[in-house]
Coordinates of C-alpha atoms in Angstrom, one line a residue:
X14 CA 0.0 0.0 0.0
X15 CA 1.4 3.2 -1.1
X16 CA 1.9 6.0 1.5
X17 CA -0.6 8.2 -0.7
X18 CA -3.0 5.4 0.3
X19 CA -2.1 5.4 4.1
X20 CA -3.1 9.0 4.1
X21 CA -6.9 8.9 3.8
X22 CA -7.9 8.7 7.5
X23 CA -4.3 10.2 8.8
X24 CA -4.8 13.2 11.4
X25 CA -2.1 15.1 12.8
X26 CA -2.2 16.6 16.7
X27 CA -0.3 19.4 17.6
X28 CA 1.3 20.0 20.8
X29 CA 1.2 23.7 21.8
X30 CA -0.3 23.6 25.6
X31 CA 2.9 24.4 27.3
X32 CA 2.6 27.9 29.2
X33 CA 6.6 29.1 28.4
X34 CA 7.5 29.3 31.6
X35 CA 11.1 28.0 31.6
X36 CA 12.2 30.4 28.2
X37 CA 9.7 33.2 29.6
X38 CA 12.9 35.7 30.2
X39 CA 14.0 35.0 26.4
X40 CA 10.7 35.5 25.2
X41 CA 9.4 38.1 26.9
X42 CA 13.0 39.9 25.4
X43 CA 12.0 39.0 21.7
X44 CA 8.5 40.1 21.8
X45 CA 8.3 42.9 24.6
X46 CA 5.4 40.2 26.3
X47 CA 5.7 36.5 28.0
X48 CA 4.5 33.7 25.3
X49 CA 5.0 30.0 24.8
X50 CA 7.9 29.3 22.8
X51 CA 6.3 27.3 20.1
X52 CA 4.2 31.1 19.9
X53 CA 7.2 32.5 19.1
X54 CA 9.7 33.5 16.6
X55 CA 13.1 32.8 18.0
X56 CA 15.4 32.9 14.4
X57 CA 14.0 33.3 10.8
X58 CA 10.7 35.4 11.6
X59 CA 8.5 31.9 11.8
X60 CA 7.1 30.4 15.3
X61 CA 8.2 27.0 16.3
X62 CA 4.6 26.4 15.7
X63 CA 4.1 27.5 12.5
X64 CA 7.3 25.5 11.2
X65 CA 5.7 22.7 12.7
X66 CA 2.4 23.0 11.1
X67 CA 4.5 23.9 7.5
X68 CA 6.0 20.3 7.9
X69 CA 2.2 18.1 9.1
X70 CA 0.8 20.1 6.0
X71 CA 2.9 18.2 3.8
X72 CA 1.4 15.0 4.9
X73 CA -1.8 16.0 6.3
X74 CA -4.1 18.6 5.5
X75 CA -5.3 21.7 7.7
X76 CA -9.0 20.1 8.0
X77 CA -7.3 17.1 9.8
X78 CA -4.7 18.8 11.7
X79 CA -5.8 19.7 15.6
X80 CA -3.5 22.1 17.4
X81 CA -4.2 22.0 20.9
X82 CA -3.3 25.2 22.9
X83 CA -3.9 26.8 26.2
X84 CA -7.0 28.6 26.7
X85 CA -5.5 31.8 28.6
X86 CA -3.2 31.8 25.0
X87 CA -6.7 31.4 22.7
X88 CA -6.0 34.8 21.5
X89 CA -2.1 34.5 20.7
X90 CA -3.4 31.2 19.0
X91 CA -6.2 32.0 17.1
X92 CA -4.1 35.2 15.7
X93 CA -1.1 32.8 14.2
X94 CA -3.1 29.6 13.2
X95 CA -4.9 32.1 11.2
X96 CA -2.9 31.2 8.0
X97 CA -4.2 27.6 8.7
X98 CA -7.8 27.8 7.1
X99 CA -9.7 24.5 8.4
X100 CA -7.2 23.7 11.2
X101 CA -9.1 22.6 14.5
X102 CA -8.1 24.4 17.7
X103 CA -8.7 22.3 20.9
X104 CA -8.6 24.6 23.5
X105 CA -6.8 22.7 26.9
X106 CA -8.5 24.5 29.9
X107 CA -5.8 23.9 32.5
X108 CA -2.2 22.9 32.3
X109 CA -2.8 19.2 33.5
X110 CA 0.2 18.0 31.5
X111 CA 1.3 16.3 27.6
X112 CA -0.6 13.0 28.1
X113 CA -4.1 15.3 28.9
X114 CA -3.5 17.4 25.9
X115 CA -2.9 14.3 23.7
X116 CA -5.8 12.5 25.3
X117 CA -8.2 15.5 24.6
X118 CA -7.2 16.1 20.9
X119 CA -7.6 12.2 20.7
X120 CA -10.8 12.4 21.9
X121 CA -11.9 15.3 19.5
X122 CA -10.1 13.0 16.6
X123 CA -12.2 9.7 17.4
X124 CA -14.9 11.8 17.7
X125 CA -14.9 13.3 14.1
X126 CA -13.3 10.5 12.8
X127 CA -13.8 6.9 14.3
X128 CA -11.6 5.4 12.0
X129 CA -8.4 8.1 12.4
X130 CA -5.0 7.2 12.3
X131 CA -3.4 9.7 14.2
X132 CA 0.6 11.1 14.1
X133 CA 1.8 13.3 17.0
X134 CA 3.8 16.4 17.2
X135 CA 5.2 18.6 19.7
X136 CA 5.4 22.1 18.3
X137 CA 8.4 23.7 20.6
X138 CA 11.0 21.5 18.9
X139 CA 14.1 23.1 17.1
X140 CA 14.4 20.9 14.3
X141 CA 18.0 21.3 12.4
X142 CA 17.9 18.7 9.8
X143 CA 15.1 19.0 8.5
X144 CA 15.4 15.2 6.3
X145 CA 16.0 13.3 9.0
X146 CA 13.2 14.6 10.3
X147 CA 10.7 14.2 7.6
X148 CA 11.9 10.7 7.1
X149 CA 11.0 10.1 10.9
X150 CA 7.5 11.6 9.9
X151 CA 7.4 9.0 6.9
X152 CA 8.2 6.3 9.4
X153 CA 5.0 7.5 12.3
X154 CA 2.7 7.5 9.1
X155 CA 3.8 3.6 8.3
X156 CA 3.8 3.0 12.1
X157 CA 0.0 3.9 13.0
X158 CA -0.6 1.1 10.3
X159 CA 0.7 -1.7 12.8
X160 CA -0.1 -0.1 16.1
X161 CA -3.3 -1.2 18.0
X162 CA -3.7 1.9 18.9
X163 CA -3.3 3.5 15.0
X164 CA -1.1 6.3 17.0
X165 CA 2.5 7.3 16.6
X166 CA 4.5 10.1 18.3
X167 CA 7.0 11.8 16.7
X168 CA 9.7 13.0 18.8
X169 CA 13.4 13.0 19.7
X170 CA 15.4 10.7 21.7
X171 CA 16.1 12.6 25.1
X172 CA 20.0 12.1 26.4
X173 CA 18.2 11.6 30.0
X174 CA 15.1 11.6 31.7
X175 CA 14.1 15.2 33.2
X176 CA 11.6 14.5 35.8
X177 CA 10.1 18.2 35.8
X178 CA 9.2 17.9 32.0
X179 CA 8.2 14.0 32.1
X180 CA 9.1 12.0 29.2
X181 CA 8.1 8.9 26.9
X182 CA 10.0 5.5 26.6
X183 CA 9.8 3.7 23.5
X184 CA 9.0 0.1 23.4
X185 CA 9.8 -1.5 20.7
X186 CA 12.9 -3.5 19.5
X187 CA 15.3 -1.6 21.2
X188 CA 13.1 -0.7 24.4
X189 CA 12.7 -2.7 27.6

């Protein structure tokens, strides 16, 4: 089956509940105001979110992408995923952490779409190469095909655990 193929029922979630606290100094220097990272432009004019969403639109489009954001940001948001036309905003009422954003945008997803396939992004990433990258995206999109759960995250392998941001182990050939 041809990824083309795969792509019929793929969704994409997009991580951008995080409150900015830990780069708020940096930010707030920027853009004169405290924001999220992934709401701001820290090199080449575009937000961390707005590459992000450049590189799901390749594979999925805006009318199956969810961004999920924090709701005292819904202004900030709404103003940059304006260029998005379609996108679905799921707004997070309380910082309850990663795994309660992805379980509400799942929820919206199954809702809409019983049948989804669904690849996850976080949006405050710095991503330098960008083909690596995209060929980790290829390799979600096959994954979700042979997961019970039709879900795959993309991410990057953390050096160590950080107990204050939480963190994901892989299982899998290599895991545990």
């Amino acid at each position: 089956m041809a990824l083309q193929d795969r792509r019929e029922n793929l969704w994409a979630i997009v991580l951008a509940a995080g409150e900015g606290q830990r780069l708020s100094t940096l930010t707030r220097a920027l853009h004169g105001c405290d924001r999220p990272k992934q709401f701001a432009a820290l090199w080449g004019g575009r937000t961390l979110l707005a590459r992000t969403l450049d590189r799901t639109g390749a594979i999925v489009p805006p009318q199956r992408t969810v961004v999920v954001v924090p709701e005292n940001f819904k202004t900030l948001a709404q103003e940059q995923l304006g260029d998005y036309p379609g996108l679905k905003i799921v707004y997070q009422p309380c910082n309850r952490g990663t795994g309660a954003g992805v379980l509400l945008s799942l929820a919206y997803v199954l809702a809409n779409d019983p049948g989804a396939s669904v690849v996850i992004f976080p949006s405050d990433h710095h991503v330098d190469r960008e083909n690596p990258y995209r060929d980790a995206i290829r390799r979600a999109v096959m994954a979700t095909h042979f997961a019970p759960s039709r879900t795959a995250l993309v991410g990057a392998v953390a050096e160590s655990a950080d107990t204050d941001l939480g963190w994901i182990d892989c299982f899998g050939q290599d895991g545990p």
